[in-house]
Short mmCIF file of C-alpha atoms in Angstrom, two decimals:
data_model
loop_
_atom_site.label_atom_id
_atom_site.label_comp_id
_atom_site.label_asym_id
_atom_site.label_seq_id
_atom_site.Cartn_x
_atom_site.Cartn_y
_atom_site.Cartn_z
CA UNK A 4 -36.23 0.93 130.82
CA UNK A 5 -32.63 2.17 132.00
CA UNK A 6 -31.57 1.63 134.82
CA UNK A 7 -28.76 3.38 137.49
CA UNK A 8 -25.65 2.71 138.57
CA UNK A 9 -23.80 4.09 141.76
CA UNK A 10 -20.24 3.86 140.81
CA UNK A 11 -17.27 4.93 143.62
CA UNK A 12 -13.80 6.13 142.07
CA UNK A 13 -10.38 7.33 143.32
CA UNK A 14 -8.24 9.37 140.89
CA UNK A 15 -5.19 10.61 141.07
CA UNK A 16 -5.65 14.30 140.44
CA UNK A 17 -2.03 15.63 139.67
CA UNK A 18 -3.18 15.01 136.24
CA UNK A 19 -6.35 16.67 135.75
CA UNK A 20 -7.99 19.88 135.31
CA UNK A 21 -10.15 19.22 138.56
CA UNK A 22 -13.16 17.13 138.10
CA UNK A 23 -15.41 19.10 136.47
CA UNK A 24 -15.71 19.19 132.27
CA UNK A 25 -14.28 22.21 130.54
CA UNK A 26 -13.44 22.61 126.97
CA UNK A 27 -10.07 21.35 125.47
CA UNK A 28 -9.09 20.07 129.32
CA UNK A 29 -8.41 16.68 130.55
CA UNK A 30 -10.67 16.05 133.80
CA UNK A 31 -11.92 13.77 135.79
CA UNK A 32 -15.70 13.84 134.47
CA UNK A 33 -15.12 13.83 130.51
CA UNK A 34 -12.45 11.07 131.28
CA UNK A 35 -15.44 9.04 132.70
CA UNK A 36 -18.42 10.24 130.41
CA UNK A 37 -15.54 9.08 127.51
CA UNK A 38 -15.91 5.65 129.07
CA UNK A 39 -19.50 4.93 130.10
CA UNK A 40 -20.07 6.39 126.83
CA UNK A 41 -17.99 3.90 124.59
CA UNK A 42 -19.70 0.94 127.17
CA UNK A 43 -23.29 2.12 125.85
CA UNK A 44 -21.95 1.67 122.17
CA UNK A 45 -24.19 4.33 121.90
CA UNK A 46 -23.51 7.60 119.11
CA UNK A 47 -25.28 9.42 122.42
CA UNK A 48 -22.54 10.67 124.55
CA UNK A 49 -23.65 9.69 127.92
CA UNK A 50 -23.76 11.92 131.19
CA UNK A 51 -22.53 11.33 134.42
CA UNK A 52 -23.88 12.67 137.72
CA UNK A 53 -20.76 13.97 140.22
CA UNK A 54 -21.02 14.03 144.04
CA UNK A 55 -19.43 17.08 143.31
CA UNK A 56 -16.61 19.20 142.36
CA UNK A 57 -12.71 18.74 143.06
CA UNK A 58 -10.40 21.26 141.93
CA UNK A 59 -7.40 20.80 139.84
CA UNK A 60 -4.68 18.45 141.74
CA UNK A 61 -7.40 17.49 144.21
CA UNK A 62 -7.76 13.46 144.46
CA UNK A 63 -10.35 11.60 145.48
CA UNK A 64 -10.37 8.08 147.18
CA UNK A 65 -14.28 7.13 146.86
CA UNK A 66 -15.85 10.21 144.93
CA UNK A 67 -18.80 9.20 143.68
CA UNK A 68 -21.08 9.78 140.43
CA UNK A 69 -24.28 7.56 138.72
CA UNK A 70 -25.64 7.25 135.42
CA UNK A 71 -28.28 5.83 133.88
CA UNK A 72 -27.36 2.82 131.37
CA UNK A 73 -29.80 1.43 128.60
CA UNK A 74 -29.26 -1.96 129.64
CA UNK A 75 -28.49 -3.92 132.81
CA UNK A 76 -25.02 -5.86 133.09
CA UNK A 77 -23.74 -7.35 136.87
CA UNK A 78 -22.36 -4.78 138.80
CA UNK A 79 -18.62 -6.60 138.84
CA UNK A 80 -18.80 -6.57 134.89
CA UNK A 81 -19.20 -3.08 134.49
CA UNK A 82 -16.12 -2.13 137.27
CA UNK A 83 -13.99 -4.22 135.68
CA UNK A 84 -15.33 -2.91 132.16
CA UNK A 85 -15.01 0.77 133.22
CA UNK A 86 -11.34 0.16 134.40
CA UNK A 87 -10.62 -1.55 130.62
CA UNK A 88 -11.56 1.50 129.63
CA UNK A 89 -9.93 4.05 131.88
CA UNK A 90 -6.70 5.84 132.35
CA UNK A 91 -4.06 4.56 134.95
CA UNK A 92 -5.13 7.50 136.98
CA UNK A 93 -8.81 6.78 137.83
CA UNK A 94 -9.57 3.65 139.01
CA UNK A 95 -13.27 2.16 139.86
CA UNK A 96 -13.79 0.83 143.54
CA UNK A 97 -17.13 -0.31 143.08
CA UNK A 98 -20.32 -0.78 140.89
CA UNK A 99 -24.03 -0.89 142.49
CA UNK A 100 -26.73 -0.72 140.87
CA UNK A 101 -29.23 1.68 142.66
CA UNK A 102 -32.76 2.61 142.23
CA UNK A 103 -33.93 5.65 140.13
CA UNK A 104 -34.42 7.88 142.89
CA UNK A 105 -30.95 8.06 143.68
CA UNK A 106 -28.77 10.64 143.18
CA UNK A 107 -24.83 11.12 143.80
CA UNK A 108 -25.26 14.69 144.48
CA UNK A 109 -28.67 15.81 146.12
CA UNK A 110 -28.69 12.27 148.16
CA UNK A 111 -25.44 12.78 149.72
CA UNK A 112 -25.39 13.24 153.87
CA UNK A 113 -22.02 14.03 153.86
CA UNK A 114 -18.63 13.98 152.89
CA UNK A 115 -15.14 13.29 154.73
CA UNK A 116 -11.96 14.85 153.27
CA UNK A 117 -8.11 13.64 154.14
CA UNK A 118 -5.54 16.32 154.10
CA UNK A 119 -1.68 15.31 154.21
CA UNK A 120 0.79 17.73 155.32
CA UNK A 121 4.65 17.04 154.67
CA UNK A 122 7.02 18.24 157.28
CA UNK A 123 10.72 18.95 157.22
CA UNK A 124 12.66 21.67 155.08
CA UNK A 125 12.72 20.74 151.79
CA UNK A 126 9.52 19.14 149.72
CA UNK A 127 10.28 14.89 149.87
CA UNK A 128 10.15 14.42 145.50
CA UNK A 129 8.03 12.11 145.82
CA UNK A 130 5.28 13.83 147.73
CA UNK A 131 5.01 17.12 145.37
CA UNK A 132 1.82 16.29 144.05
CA UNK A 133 0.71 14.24 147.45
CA UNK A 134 0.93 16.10 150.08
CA UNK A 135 1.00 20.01 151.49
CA UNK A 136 4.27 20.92 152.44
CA UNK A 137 4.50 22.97 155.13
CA UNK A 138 8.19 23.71 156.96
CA UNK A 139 7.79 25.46 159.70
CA UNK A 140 7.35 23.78 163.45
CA UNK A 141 4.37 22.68 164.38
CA UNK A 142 3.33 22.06 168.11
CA UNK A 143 0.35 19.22 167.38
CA UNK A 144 -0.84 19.80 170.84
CA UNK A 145 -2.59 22.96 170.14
CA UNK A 146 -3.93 21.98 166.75
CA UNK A 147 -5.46 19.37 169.17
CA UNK A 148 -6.93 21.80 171.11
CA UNK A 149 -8.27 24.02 168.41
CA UNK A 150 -9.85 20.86 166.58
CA UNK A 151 -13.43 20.72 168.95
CA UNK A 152 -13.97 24.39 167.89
CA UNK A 153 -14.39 23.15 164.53
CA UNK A 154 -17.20 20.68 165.56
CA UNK A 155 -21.12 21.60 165.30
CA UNK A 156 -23.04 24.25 162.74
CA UNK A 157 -21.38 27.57 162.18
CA UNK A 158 -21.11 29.83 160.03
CA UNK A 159 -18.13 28.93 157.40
CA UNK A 160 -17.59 32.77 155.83
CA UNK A 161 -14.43 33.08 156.78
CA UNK A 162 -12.91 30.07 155.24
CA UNK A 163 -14.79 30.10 151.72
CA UNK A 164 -12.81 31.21 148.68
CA UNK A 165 -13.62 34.42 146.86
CA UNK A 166 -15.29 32.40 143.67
CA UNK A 167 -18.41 30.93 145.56
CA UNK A 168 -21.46 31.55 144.50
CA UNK A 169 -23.07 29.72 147.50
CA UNK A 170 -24.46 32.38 150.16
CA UNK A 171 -25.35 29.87 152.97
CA UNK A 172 -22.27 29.44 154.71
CA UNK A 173 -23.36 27.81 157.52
CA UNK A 174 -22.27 24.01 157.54
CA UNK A 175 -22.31 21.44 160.02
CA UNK A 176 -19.39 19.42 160.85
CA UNK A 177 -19.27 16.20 162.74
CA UNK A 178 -15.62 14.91 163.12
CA UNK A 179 -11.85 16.91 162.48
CA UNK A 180 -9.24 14.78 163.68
CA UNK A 181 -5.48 15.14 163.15
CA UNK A 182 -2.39 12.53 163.84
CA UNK A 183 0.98 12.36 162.94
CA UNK A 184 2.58 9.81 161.18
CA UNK A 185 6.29 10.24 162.38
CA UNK A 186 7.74 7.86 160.21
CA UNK A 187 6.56 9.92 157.23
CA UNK A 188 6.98 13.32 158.47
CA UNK A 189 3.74 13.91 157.61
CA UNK A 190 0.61 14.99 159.76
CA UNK A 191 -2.85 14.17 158.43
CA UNK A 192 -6.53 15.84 159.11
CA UNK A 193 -9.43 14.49 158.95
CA UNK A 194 -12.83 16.53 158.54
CA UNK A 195 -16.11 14.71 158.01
CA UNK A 196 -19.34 16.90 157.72
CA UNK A 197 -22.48 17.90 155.86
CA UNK A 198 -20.95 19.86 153.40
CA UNK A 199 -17.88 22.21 152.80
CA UNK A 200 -17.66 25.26 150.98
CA UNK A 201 -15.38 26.13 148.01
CA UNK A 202 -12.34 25.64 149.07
CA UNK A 203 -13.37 25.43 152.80
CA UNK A 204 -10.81 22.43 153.72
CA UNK A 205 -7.98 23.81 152.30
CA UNK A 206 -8.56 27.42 154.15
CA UNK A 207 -9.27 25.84 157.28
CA UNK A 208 -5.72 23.35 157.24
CA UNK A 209 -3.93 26.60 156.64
CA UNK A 210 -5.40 28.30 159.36
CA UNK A 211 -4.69 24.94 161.88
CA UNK A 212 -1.31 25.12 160.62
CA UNK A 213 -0.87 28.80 161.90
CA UNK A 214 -2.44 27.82 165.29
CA UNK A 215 -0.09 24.52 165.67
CA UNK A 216 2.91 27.48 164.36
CA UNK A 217 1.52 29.63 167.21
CA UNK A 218 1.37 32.62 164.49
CA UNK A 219 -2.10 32.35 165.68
CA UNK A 220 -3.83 32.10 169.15
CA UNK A 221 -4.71 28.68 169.46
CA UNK A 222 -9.31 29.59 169.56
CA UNK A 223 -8.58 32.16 166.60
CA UNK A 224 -11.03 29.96 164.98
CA UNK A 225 -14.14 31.15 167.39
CA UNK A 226 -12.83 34.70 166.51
CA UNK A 227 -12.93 34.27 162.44
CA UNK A 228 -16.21 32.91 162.64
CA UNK A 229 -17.58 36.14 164.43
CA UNK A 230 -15.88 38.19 161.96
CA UNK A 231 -17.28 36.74 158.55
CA UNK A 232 -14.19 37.99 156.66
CA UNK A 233 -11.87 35.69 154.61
CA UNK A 234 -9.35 38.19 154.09
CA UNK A 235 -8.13 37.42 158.09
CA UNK A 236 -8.37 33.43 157.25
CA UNK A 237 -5.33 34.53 154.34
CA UNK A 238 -3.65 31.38 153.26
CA UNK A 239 -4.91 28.34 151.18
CA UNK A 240 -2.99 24.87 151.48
CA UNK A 241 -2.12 23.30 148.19
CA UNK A 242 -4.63 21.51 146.62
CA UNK A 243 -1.96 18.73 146.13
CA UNK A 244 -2.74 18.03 149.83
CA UNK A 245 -6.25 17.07 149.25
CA UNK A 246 -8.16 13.84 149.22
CA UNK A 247 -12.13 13.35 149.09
CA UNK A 248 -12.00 10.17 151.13
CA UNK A 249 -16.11 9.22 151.28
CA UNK A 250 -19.27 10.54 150.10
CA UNK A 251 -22.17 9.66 152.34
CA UNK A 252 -25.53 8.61 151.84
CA UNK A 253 -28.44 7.66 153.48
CA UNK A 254 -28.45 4.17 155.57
CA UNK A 255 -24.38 4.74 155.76
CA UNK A 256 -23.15 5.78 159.10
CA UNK A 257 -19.49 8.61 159.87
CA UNK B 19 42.61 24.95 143.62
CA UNK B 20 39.08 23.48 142.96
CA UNK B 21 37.26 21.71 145.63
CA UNK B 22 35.53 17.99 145.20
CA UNK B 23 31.98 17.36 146.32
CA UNK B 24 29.74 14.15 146.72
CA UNK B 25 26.26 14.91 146.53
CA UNK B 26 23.41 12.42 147.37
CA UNK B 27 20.23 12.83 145.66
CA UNK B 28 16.66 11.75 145.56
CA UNK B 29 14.37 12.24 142.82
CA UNK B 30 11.05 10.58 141.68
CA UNK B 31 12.22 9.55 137.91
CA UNK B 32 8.80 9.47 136.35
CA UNK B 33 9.05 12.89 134.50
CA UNK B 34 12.40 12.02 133.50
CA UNK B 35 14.59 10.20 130.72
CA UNK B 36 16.69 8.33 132.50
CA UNK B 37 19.50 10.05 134.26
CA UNK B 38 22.12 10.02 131.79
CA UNK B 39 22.32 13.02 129.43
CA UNK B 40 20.29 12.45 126.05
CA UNK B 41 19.69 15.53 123.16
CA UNK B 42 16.52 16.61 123.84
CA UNK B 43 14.98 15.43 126.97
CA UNK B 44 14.76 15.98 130.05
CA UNK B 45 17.56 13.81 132.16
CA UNK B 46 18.50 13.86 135.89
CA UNK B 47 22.09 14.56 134.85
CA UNK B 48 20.85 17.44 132.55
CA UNK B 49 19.51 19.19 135.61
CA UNK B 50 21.54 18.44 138.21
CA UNK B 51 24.35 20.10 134.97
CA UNK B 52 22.50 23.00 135.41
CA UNK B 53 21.72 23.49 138.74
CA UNK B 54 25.34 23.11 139.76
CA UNK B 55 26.43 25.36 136.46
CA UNK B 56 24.39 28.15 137.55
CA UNK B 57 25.75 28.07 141.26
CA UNK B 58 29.73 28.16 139.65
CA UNK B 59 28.06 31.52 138.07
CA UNK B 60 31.19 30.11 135.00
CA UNK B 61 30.25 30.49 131.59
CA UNK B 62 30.96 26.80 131.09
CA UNK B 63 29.23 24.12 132.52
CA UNK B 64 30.27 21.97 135.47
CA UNK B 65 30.26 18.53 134.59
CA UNK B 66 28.75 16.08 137.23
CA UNK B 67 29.92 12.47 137.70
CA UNK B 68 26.85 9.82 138.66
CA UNK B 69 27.29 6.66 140.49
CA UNK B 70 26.03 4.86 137.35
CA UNK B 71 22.75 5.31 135.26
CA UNK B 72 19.24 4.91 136.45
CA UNK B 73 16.69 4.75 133.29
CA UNK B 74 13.46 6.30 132.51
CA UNK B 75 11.17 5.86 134.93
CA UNK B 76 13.55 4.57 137.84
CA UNK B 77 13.76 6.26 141.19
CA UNK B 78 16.49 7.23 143.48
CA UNK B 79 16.60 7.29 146.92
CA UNK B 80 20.37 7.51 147.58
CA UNK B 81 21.87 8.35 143.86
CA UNK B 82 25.24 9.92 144.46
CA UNK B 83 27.32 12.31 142.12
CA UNK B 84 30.48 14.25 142.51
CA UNK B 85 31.83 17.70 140.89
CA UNK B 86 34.77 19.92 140.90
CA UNK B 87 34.00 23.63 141.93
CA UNK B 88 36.11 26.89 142.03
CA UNK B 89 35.60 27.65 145.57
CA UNK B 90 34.65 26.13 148.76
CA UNK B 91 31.69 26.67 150.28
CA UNK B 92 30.15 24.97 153.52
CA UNK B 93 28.06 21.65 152.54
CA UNK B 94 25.12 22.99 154.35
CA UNK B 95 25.10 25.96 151.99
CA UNK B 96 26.00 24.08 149.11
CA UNK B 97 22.59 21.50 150.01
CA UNK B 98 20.78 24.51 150.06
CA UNK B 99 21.29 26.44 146.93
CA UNK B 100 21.42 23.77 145.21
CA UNK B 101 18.06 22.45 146.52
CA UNK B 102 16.60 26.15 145.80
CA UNK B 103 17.93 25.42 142.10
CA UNK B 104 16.24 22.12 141.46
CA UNK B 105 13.08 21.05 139.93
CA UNK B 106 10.85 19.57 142.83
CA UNK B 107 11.25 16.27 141.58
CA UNK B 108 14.93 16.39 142.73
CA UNK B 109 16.24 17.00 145.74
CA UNK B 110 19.61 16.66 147.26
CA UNK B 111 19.89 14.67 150.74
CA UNK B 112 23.40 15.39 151.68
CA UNK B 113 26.50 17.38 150.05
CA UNK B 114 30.07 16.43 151.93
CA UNK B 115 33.27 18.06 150.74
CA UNK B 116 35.59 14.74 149.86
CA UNK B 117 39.11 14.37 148.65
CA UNK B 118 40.10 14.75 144.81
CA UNK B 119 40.98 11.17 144.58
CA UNK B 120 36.40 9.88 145.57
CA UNK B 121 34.92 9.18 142.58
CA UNK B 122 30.99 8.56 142.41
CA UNK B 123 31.77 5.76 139.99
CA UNK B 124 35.00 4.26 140.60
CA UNK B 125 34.89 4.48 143.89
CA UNK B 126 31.84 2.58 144.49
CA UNK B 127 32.17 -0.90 145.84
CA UNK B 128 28.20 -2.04 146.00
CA UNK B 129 24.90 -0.86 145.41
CA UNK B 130 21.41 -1.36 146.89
CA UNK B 131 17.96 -1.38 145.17
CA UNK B 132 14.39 -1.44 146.14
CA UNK B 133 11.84 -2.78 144.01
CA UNK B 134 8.18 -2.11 145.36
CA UNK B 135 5.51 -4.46 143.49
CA UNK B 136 1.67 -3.37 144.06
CA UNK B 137 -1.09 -6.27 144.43
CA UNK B 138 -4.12 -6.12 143.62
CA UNK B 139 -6.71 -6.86 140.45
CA UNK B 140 -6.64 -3.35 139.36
CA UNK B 141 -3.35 -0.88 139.56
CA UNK B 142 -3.63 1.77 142.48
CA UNK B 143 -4.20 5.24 140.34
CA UNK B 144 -1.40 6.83 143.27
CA UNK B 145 1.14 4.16 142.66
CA UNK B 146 0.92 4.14 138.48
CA UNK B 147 4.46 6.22 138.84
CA UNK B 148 5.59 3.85 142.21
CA UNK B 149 5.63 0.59 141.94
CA UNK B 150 5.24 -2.34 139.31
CA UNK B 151 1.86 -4.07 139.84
CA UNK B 152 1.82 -8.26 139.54
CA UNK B 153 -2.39 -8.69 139.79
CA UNK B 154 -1.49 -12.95 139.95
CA UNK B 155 -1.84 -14.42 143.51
CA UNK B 156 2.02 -14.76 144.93
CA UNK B 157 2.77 -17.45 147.50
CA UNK B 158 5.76 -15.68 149.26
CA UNK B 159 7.25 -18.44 150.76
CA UNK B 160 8.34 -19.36 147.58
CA UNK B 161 10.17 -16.38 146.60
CA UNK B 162 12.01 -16.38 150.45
CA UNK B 163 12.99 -20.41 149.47
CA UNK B 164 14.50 -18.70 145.91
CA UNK B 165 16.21 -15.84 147.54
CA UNK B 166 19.18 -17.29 148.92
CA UNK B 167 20.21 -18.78 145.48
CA UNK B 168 20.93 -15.32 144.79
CA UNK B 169 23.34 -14.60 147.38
CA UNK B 170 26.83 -14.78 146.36
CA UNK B 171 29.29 -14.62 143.13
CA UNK B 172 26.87 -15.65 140.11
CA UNK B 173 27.55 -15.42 136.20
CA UNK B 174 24.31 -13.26 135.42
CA UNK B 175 24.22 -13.89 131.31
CA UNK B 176 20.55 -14.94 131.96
CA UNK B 177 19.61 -12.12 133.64
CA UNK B 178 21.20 -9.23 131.58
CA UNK B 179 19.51 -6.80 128.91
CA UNK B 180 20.24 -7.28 125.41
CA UNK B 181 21.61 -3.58 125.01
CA UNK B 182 24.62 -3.84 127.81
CA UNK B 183 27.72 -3.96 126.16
CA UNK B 184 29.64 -5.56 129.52
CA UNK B 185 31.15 -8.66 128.82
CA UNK B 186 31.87 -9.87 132.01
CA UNK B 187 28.59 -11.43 133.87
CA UNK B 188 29.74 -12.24 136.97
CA UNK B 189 28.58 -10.16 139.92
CA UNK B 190 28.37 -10.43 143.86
CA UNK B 191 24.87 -10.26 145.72
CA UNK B 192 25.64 -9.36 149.59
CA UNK B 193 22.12 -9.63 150.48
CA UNK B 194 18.45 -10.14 148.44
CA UNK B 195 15.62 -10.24 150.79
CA UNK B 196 11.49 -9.55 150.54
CA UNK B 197 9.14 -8.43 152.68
CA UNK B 198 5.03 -8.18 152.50
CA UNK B 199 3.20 -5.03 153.25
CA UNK B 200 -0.02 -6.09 153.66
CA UNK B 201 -1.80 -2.68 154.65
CA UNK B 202 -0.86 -1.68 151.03
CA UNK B 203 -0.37 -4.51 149.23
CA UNK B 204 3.06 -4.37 148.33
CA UNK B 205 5.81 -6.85 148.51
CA UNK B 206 9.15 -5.27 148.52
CA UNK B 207 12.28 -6.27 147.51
CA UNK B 208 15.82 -5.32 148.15
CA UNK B 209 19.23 -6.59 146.61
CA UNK B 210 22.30 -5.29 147.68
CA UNK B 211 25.67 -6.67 145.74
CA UNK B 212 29.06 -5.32 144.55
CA UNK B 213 27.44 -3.96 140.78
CA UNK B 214 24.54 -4.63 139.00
CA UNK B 215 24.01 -5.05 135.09
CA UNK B 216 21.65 -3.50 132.34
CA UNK B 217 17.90 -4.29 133.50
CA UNK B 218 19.45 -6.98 136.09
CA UNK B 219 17.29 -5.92 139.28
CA UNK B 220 14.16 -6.13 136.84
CA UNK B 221 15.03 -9.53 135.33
CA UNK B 222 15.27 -10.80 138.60
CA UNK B 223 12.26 -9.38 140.21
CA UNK B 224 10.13 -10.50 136.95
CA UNK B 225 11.44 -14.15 138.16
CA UNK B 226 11.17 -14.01 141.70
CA UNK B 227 7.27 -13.36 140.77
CA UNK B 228 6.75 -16.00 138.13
CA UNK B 229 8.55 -18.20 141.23
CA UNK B 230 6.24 -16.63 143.50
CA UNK B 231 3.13 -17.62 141.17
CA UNK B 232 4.51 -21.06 141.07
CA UNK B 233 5.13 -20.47 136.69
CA UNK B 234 8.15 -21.69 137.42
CA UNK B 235 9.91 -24.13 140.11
CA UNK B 236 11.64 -22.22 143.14
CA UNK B 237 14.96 -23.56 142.71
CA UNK B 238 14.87 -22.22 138.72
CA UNK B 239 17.45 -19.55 139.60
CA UNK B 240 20.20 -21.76 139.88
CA UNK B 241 19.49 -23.33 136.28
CA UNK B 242 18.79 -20.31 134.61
CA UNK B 243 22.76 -19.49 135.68
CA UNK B 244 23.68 -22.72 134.01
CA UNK B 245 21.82 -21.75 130.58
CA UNK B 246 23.26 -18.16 130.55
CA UNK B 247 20.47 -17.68 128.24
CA UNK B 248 18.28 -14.13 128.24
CA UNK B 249 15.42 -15.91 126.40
CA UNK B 250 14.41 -18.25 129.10
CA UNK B 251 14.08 -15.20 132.42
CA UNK B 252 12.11 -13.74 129.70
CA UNK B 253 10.40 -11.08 131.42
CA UNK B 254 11.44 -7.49 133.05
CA UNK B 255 9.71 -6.14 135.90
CA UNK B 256 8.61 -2.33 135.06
CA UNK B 257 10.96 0.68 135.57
CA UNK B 258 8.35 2.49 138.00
CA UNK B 259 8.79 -0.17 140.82
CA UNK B 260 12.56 0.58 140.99
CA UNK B 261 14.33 2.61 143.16
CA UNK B 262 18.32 3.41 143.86
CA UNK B 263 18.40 3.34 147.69
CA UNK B 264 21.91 3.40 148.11
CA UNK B 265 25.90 3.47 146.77
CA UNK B 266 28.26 2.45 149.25
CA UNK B 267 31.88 3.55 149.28
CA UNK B 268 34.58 2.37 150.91
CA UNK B 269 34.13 3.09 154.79
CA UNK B 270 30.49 2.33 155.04
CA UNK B 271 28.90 -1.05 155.64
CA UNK B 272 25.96 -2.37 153.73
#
């Protein structure tokens, strides 16, 4: 009898070919299947379940994945086993072990994603691979004010990249937030919904950062979703910029 | 007539060798060479003058350099090209046309250094680069009763690498103080004296923890002076938690 574990990471993804595995690449998900695998002593290489995908540069502060394990060992042994084993980059925030029935992808709820934006003219050094940088002015009030259009189902087809092969666009989303951290220079969004397209987060901050630029009208939103046409969403913010901050699951409340 | 500027720089020293020019590798000094090269449009380089070294892995918040050009230009224009020039990990802060007789090095009369340690079990996979991580419990009352044995004119023979080649040990600390960051688990330090030797900063910060930890008594400091003895400081905080905040020149106050 195996049994599951729930395990919740944070990488840093400056290093990484995005999560997913792909031959001859570092990523996030061989980098972990390396090290459950050497745990299981087993010559079977084992496979890990992701929450799902982050592209390359993307981070993550609680992504999520299971596995099944041939043998059960406390949950605090295997986090501090895992981290042992792992690069400096990913790091382990906690071990549960879950029944069989769960599943990090198709028992998620939801999902909340950070995004930082640096301000000021040049790019800090020490946020290149952290943050957006965006240098132009940016009047927060009327990102404020496009933020509640955001809120509720719609339909997404404006801000989901050209690759997707999803064809339901329509996505519900519960909470966008945005404050500024003046010390920093920086302004950070919050989005927490049901799901987000391909690269759905990182359309939609670009778009917000034209509204707060006024190089858009500040409900331009309303008007893309009518439309259904990326091409007039146009610019994607760095993936640098983007965190995966919690994946949801049943019993766990926003 | 050639024209003299200081330049202050800030660069995230992780992806570098140091700053001092090495065969081979990539050096702050090598690409600051180049950057300022290129702008002279000469066929032979401009040689740049740093404050001092910083070594692989150490940061810079306030690094300062000086070079000769051909022609004047304004210092806004100068900050810009040269920031269009240099690697993102670089960036210059200020440029100010000065008089033939500044230099970066000689000129200098003190220095100031940040040291950011991360707490914690495990390292933080976004401060790997950023800060030194001590996972033992720190009592930092300890360290604040050690501090002021630091401030003043001190032989430093315990304290200094075996690679320096000064002779003379005896340096000035204006000011050494810590502070604890408790949202991210960071105590920081700063020291700010008249010079600093080979590895000093780290020596001392290594101490200040095993103080800290209680591995050694909190008044240790002022015997370790009296041994002038390497062996018994024994330990040297990590480059990554080191940062150059500042070189002061005559005219400005610490």
């Amino acid at each position: 009898m195996s049994v599951r574990y729930k395990i919740t990471v944070a990488y840093d993804g400056a290093a990484f070919a995005g999560f997913q595995r792909q031959p001859n690449q570092r990523t996030v998900e061989s980098v972990l299947e390396k090290a459950v695998t050497i745990m299981s002593k087993s010559d079977v290489p084992v496979r890990i379940y992701g929450s799902g995908r982050t592209d390359a540069g993307v981070h993550a502060l609680g992504q999520v994945f299971h596995f099944d394990f041939m043998h059960e060992i406390p949950e605090m042994s295997m986090l501090r086993a895992l981290n042992s084993l792992l690069p400096l980059d990913v790091q382990v925030k906690k071990a549960e072990l879950v029944s069989d029935d769960f599943h990090s992808r198709y028992s998620t709820h939801g999902k909340r994603y950070m995004y930082r934006v640096s301000q000021g003219e040049f790019t800090d050094p020490f946020k290149r691979f952290y943050t957006g940088h965006y240098k132009y002015k940016i009047d927060i009030a009327k990102i404020e004010e496009a933020l509640p259009d955001l809120v509720g189902e719609h339909d997404f087809s404006s801000f989901v990249a050209a690759g997707s092969q999803v064809t339901n666009h329509v996505r519900t989303i519960y909470e966008a937030t945005v404050r500024e951290d003046k010390e920093n220079h920086e302004i950070i969004f919050e989005f927490y919904g049901n799901g987000f397209l391909y690269n759905m987060v990182r359309i939609l901050v670009a778009t917000l950062l034209e509204i707060g630029n006024g190089r858009r009208p500040v409900h331009d939103i309303l008007r893309l979703y009518e439309v259904k046409d990326r091409q007039q969403a146009r610019e994607t913010a760095p993936a640098s910029g983007l965190y995966l901050k919690k994946v949801y699951y049943p019993d766990e409340l926003g």
